[in-house]
XYZ file of C-alpha atoms in Angstrom:
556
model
C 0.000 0.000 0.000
C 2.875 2.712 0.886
C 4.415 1.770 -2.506
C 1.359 2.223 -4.243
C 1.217 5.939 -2.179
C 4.394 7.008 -2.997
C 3.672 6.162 -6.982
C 0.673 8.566 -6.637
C 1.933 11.174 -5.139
C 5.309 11.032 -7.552
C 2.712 10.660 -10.694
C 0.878 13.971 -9.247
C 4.275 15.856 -8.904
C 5.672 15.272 -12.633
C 1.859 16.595 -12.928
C 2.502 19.669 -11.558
C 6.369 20.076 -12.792
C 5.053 19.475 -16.095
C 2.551 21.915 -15.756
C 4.779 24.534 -13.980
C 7.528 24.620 -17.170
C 5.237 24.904 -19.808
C 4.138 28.260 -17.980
C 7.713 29.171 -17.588
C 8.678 28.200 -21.370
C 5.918 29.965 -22.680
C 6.438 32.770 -24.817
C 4.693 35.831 -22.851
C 7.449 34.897 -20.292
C 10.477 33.588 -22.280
C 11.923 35.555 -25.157
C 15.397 33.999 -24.692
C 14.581 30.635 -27.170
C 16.538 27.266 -26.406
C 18.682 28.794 -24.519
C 16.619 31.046 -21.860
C 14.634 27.440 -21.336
C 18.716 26.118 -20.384
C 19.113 28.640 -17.444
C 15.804 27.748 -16.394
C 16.140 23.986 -16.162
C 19.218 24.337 -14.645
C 17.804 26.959 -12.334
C 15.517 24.491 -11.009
C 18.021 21.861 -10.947
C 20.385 23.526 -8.096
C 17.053 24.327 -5.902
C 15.941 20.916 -6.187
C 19.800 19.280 -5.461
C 20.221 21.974 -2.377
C 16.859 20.803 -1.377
C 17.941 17.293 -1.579
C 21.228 18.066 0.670
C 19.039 19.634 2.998
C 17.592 15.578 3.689
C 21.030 13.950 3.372
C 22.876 12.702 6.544
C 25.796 15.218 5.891
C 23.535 18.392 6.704
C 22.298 17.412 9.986
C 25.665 16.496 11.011
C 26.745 18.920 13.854
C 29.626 21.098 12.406
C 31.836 21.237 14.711
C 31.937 16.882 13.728
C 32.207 17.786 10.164
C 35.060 20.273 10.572
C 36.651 17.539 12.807
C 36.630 14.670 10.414
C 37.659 17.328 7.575
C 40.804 18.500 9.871
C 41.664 15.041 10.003
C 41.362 14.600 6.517
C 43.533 17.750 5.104
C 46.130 17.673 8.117
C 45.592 21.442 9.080
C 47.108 20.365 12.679
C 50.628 20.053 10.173
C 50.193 23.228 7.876
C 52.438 25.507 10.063
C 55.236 22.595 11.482
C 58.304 23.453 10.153
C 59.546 20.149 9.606
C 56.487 18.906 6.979
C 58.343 18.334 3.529
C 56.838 20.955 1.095
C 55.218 18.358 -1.177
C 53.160 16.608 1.433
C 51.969 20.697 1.982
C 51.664 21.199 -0.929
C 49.316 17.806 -1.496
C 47.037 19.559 1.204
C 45.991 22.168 -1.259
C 45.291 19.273 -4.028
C 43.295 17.574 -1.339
C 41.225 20.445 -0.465
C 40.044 21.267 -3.794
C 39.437 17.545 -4.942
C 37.258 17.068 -1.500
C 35.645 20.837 -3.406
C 34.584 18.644 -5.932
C 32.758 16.284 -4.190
C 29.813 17.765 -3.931
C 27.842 21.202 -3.776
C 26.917 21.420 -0.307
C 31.202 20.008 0.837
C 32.166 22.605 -1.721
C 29.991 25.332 0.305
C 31.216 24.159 3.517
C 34.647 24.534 2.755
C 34.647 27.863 1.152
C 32.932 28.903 4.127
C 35.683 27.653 6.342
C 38.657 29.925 7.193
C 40.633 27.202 8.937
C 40.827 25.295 5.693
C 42.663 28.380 3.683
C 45.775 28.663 5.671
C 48.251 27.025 2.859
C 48.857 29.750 0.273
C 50.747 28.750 -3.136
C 52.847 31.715 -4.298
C 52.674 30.149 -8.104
C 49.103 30.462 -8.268
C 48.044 33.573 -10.368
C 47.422 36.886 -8.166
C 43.969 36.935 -8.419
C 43.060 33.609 -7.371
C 46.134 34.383 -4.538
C 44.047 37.340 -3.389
C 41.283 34.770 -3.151
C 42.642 32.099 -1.497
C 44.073 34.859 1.206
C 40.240 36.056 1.360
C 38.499 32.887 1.981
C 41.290 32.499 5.134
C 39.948 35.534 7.035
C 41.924 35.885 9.958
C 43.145 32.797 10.276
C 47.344 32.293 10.574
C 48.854 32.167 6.951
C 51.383 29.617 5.125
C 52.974 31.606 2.625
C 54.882 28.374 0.566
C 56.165 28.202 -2.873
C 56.383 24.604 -4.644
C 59.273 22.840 -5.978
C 60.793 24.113 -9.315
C 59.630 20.909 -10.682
C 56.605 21.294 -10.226
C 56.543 24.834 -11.416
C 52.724 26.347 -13.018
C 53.690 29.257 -14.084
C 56.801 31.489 -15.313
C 59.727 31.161 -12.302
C 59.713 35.098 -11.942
C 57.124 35.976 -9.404
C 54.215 38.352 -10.619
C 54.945 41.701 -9.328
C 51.178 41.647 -7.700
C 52.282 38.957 -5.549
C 54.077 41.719 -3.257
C 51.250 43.928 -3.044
C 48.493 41.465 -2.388
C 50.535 39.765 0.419
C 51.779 42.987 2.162
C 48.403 43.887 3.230
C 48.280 40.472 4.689
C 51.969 40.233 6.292
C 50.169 40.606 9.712
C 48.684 37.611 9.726
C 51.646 35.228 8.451
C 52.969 33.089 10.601
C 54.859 30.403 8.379
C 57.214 31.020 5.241
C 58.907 28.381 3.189
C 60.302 29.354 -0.099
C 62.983 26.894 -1.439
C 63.296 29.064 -5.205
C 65.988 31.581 -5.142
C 63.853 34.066 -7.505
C 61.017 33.883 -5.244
C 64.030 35.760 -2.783
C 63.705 39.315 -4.468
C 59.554 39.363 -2.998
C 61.238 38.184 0.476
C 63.383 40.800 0.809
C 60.872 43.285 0.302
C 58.448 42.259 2.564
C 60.928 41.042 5.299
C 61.703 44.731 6.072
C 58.639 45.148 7.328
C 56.964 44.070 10.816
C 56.334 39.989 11.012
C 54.107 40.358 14.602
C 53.303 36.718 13.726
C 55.863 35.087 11.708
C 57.070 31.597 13.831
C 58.784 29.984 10.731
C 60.728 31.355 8.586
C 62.075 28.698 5.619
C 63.837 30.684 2.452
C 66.313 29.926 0.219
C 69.087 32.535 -0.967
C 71.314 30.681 -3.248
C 71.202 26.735 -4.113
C 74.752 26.070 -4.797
C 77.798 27.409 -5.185
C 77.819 28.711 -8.623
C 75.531 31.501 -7.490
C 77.778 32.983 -4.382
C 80.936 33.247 -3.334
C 80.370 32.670 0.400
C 77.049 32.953 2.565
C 76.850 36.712 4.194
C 74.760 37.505 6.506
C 71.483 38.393 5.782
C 70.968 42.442 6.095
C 67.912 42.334 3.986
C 65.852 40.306 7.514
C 65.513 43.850 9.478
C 61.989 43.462 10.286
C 60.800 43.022 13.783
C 59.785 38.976 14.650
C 59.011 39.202 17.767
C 57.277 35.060 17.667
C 59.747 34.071 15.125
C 60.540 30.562 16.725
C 62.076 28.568 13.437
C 64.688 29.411 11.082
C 66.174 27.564 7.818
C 68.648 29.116 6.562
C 69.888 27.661 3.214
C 72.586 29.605 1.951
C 72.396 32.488 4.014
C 73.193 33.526 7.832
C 71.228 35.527 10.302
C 73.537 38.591 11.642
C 74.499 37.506 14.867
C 73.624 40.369 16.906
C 69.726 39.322 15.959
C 67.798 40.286 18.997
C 65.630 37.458 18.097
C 68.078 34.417 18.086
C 67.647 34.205 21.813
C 64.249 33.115 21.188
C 64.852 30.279 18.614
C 63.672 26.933 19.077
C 64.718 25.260 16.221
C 67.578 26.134 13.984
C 69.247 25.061 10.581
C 72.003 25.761 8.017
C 71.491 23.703 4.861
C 73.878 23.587 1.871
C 75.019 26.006 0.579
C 77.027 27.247 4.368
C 80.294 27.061 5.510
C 81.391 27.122 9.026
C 82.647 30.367 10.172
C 83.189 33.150 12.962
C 79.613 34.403 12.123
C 77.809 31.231 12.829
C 79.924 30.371 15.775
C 78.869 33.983 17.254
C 74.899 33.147 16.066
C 74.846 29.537 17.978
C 76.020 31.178 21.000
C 73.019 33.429 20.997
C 70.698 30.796 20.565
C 70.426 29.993 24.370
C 66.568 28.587 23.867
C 67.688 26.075 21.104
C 66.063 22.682 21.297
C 66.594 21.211 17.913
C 69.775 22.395 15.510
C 71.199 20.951 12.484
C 73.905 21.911 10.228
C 75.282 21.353 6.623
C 78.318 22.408 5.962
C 80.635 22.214 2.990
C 83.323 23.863 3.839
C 85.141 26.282 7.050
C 86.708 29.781 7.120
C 88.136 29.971 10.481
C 91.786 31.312 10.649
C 94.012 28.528 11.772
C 96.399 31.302 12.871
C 93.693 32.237 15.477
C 93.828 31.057 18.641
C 90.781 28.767 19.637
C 90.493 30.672 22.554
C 89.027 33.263 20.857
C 86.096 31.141 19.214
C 82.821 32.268 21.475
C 81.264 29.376 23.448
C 78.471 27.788 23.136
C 76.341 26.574 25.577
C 72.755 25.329 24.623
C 71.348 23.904 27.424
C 67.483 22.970 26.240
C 69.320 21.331 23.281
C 66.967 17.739 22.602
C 68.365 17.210 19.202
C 71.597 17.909 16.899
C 72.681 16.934 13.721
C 75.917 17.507 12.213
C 76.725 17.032 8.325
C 80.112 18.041 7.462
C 82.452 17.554 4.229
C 85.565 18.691 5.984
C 86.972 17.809 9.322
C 88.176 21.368 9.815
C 85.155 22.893 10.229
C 83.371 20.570 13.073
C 86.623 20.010 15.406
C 86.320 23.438 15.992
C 82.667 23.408 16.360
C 82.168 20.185 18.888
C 85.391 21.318 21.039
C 83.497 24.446 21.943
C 79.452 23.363 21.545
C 78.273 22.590 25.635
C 74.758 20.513 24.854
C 72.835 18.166 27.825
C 74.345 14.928 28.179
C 70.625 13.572 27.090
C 70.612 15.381 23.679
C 70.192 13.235 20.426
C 73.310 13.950 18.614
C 74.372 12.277 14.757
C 77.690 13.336 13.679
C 78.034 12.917 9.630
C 82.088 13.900 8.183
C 83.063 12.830 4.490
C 86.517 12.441 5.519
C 87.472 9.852 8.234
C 89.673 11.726 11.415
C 93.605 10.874 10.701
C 94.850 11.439 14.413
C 94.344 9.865 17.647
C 93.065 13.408 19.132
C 90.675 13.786 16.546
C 89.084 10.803 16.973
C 88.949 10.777 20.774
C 87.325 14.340 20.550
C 84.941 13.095 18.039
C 83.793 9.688 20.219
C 83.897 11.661 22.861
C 81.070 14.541 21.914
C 79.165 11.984 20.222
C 78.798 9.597 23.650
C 79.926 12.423 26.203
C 80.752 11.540 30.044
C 77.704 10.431 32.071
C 76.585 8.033 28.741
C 78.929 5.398 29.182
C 77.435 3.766 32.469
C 74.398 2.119 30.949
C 75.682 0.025 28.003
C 73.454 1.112 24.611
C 70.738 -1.189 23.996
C 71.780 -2.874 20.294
C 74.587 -0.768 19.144
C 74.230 -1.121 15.031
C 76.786 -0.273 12.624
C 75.571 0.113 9.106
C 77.939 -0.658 6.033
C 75.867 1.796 3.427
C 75.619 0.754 -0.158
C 77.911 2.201 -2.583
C 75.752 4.957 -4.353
C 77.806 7.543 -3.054
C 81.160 7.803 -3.032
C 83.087 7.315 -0.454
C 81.461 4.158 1.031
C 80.148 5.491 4.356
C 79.293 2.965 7.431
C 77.195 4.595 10.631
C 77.577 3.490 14.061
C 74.720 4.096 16.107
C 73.933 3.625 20.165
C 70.868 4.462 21.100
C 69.770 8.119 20.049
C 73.303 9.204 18.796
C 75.174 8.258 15.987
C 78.287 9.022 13.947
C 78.749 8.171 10.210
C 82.117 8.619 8.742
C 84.011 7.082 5.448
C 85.831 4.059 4.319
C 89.141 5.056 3.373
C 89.609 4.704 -0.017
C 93.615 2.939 0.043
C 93.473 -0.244 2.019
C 96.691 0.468 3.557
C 95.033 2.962 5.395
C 91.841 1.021 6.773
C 93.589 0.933 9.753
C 91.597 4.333 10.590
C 88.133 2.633 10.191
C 88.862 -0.197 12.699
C 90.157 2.440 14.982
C 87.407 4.451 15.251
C 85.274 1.601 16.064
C 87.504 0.666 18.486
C 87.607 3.624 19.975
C 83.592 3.785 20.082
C 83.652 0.459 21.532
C 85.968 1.049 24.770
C 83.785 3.885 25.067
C 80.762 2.127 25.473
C 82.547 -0.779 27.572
C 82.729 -3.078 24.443
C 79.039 -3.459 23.981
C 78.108 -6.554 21.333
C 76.738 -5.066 18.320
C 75.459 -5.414 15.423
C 76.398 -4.924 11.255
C 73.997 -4.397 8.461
C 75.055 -4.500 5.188
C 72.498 -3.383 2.068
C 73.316 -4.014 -2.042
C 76.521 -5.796 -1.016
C 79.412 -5.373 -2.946
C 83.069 -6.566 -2.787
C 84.268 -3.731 -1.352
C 81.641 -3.904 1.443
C 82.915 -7.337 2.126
C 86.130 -6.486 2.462
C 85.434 -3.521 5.057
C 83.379 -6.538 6.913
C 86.519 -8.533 6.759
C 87.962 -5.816 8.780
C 85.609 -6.400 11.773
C 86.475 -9.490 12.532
C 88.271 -9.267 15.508
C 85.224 -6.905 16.909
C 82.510 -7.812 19.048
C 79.993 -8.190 16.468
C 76.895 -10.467 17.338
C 74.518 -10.240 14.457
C 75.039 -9.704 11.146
C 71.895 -9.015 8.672
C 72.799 -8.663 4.790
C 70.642 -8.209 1.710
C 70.946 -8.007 -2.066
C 74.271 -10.111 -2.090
C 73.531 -11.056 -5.637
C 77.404 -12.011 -7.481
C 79.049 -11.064 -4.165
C 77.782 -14.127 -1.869
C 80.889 -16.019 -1.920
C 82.525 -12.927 -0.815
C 80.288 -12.322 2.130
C 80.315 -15.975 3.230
C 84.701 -15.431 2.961
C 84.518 -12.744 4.750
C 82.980 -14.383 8.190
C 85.216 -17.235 7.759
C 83.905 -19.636 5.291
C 87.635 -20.152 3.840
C 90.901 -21.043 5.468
C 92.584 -18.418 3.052
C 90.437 -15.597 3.544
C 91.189 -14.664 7.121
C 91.661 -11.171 8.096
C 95.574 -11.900 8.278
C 95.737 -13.109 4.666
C 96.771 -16.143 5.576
C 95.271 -19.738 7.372
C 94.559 -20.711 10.981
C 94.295 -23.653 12.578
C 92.126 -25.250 15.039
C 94.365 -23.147 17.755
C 94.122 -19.979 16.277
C 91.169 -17.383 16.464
C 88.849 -17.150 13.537
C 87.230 -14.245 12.929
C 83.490 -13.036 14.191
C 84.121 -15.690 16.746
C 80.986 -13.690 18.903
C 78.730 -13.991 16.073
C 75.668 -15.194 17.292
C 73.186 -14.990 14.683
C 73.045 -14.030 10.947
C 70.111 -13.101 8.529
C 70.109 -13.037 4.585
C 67.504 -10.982 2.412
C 66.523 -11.061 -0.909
C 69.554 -13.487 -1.857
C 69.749 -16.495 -4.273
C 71.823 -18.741 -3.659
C 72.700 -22.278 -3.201
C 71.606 -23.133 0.257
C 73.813 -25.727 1.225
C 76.794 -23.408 1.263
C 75.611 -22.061 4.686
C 76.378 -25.778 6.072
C 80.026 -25.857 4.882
C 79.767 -22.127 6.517
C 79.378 -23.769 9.683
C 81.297 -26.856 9.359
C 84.812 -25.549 8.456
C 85.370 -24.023 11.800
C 84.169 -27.349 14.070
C 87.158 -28.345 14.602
C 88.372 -25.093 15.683
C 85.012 -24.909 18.001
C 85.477 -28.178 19.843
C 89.354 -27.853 20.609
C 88.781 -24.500 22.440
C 85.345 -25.142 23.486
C 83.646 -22.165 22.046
C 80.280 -21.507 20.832
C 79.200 -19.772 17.846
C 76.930 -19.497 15.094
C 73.385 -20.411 17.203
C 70.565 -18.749 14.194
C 70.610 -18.658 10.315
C 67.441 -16.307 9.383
C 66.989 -16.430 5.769
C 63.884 -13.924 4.209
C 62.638 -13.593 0.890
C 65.242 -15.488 -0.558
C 65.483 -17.777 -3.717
C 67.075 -20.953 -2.647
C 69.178 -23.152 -4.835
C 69.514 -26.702 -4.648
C 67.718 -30.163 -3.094
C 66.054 -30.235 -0.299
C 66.459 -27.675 1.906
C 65.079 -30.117 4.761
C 67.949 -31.576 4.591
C 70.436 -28.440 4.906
C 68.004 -27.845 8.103
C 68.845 -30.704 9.758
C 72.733 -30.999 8.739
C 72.896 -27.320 10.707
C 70.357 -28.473 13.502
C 73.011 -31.303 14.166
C 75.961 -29.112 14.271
C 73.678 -26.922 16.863
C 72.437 -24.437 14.260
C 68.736 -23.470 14.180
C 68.127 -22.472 10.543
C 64.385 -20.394 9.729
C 63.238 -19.776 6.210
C 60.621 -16.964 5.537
C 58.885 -15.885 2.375
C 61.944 -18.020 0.684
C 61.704 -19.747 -2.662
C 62.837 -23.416 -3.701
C 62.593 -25.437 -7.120
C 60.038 -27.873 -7.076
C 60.334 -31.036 -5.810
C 59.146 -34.176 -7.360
């Protein structure tokens, strides 16, 4: 019966519709032809759709839930961190207007909404920038500019862009520009009051063939009282800012070289709690006495990292840089410390006194793959690290074993572990150099055509010993603390992990040691028969072997 209700009173309606726009077509009210009766279908057509929203479970949904699940949705609670790469910002803006397109009554919603309007694109065109600034009210601004990459428009900025945004300056709170021609509008409106401005993320020159050396940056006069953030790439602040007392974060990215002027900024940055630096180079007068180099004491410091490509500039740096004993420190150098002194002083920042009480839980040391050159390896104990290079003449690998050393007696001669990804010969042979180390676990992948080399370099050969030469069932073989070893994304013939294992019994049951106790293989493609039986051969020389995800020929 309701069926048979609701086709009555639908059959009445189209009635009445029908009747309605013949009145409305006819021609004592429409002159306009085909195209007046157009508007006026489509006329009806947004009454009847907003009508229809009106019913839909969206509109009586209370706002303050949809503006919830739509915060969630565009990440506005990330807009203004000055950490968030520019492309996942810059995907915000791409959400917002495909959510737009949804529907009407979402695209009415979110116009509406100042708190979704925050992220402003300096390559859209000036009017739709004035817009956009519009639709944010009063709302904090993120003044951003997209990678070059990615540019939509000509690289020089519209000359509108300065004048639409400088009656808006008041309200800006986060800048990141990475484009050096975007620096010209900067500099302009940087001389005026920022009463807002937290972050401040702009580029002055990308590399080296556009400056000579980094100067300080004369053209940031405006008063910041908030300012909070700074990323400086290629450029310096001056260093009698009265705002670098306020920082809480700080960086110098490439292009920057170490010099008087940033020593004198860091040690007016009393309120840091996060600073990194890239450096590629140092102009500090060796003549001048290091007495003279300001100190710098940062003691709300929670995190530093450290990238240089010479070992001039950061000995300097870390012999005079005071930081909590609890900070999270990484120390990166492309050139491995020659003396004794260096390397102390390095270890020593690194894992300061007051560390080296509670051994690290899993120290790791990381043998990186060899798409940059030097090969690099990164020890790491807890939250600090160090990453330094493999020398590149073997008579001099001495230095690389020293330095670990020298971490190790640090740290009470924690066992550790060694990862090694996309090995390569010359990985294996820096492994080979561990051998007398306390090294418990060892985890490789991608040994494709370097297997046999990584299998040597444990011990797998009487002739490929550290010393060069063989040992016998007296003598120490290397990685004698390794306790377990896992092997990703490999093929290879499984049976070689047995004579692995076998060659050094002898050697095991004359001195009573124990060694090798798990073989972890993942995701690899395993040659050979029966790997059942390779289990068991290891299981009886006291070997647990575990296969996941691996692959084996069929067997009939």
């Amino acid at each position: 019966m309701k069926a048979l209700a609701m086709k009555a009173l639908t059959d009445a309606l189209i009635g009445k519709v029908d009747a309605f726009l013949k009145e409305s077509f006819s021609a004592e009210q429409c002159d306009g032809g085909d195209e007046a009766e157009i508007a006026i279908c489509e006329a009806i057509e947004v009454i009847i759709r907003r009508r229809r929203n009106q019913r839909l479970v969206f509109s009586r949904l209370p706002s303050d839930i949809i503006h919830c699940v739509f915060s969630l949705a565009l990440d506005l609670d990330r807009i203004h961190e000055p950490d968030l790469p520019l492309d996942v910002l810059d995907d915000h803006r791409k959400q917002l207007f495909r959510m737009r397109c949804v529907s009407v009554t979402w695209n009415e919603f979110l116009v509406s909404g100042p708190r979704y309007w925050p992220a402003v694109n300096l390559r859209t065109p000036p009017d739709i920038l004035k817009t956009n600034i519009r639709r944010a009210a009063e709302a904090p601004l993120c003044i951003y500019s997209t990678n070059p990459k990615e540019r939509r428009r000509e690289t020089t900025p519209d000359p509108l862009d300065e004048l639409v945004l400088l009656a808006f300056m008041a309200q800006v709170r986060t800048i990141r520009s990475h484009n050096e021609e975007f620096l010209p509008l900067w500099k302009g409106l940087l001389q005026c009051s920022m009463s807002m401005l937290e972050t401040l993320d702009v580029t002055e020159h990308s590399s080296w063939d556009t400056m000579s050396s980094p100067s300080p940056a004369e053209w940031l006069s405006g008063t910041m009282p908030m300012i909070r953030n700074i990323m400086a790439r290629g450029w310096q602040p001056q260093s009698n800012a009265a705002w670098l007392g306020s920082l809480k974060s700080l960086v110098f990215s490439r292009p920057t070289i170490a010099d008087m002027n940033m020593l004198r900024i860091l040690s007016q940055c009393s309120s840091l709690s996060s600073l990194r630096i890239e450096v590629d180079g140092w102009d500090l007068d060796e003549e001048e006495p290091t007495d003279s180099y300001p100190n710098i004491v940062l003691p709300n410091l929670r995190k530093l990292e450290l990238e240089f490509d010479v070992l001039q500039g950061v000995l300097p740096l870390v012999r005079r840089l005071h930081i909590p004993h609890s900070a999270q420190r990484s120390l990166n150098i492309m050139f491995a410390p020659q003396s004794e002194e260096d390397v102390e002083d390095l270890v020593h920042f690194i894992f300061p006194e007051g560390t080296v009480s509670k051994l690290p839980t899993n120290p790791l040391l990381q043998i990186h793959n060899f798409s940059r050159h030097p090969l690099r390896v990164t020890y790491t104990a807890g939250a600090r690290s160090i990453t330094f290079p493999v020398p590149d003449r073997f008579e001099e690998w001495d230095l690389l074993e020293n330095i670990i050393i020298v971490i190790q007696n640090r740290l009470n001669n924690p066992p550790f572990a060694v990862e090694l990804d996309s090995s390569t010969n010359i990985q294996a042979s820096t492994l080979r150099r561990l051998g007398n180390l306390n090294i418990q676990r060892i985890r490789a992948k991608c040994l494709e055509g370097h297997f046999d080399n990584f299998l040597a370099a444990i011990g797998s050969r009487h002739e490929t010993l550290p010393s060069g030469g063989t040992v016998g069932d007296d003598h120490n073989w290397p990685f004698e603390s390794l306790r377990e070893l896992t092997i990703e994304r490999t093929d290879f013939p499984h049976i070689q992990l047995a004579r692995l294992v076998g060659i050094r019994r002898g050697h095991l049951r004359t001195t009573s040691k124990e060694w090798l106790k798990l073989i972890t293989l993942i995701e690899c493609n395993l040659r050979g028969m029966y790997l059942s039986s390779t289990i068991l051969q290891l299981r009886n020389m006291g070997v647990t072997l575990v296969a996941e995800g691996c692959r084996e020929p069929d067997q009939k």
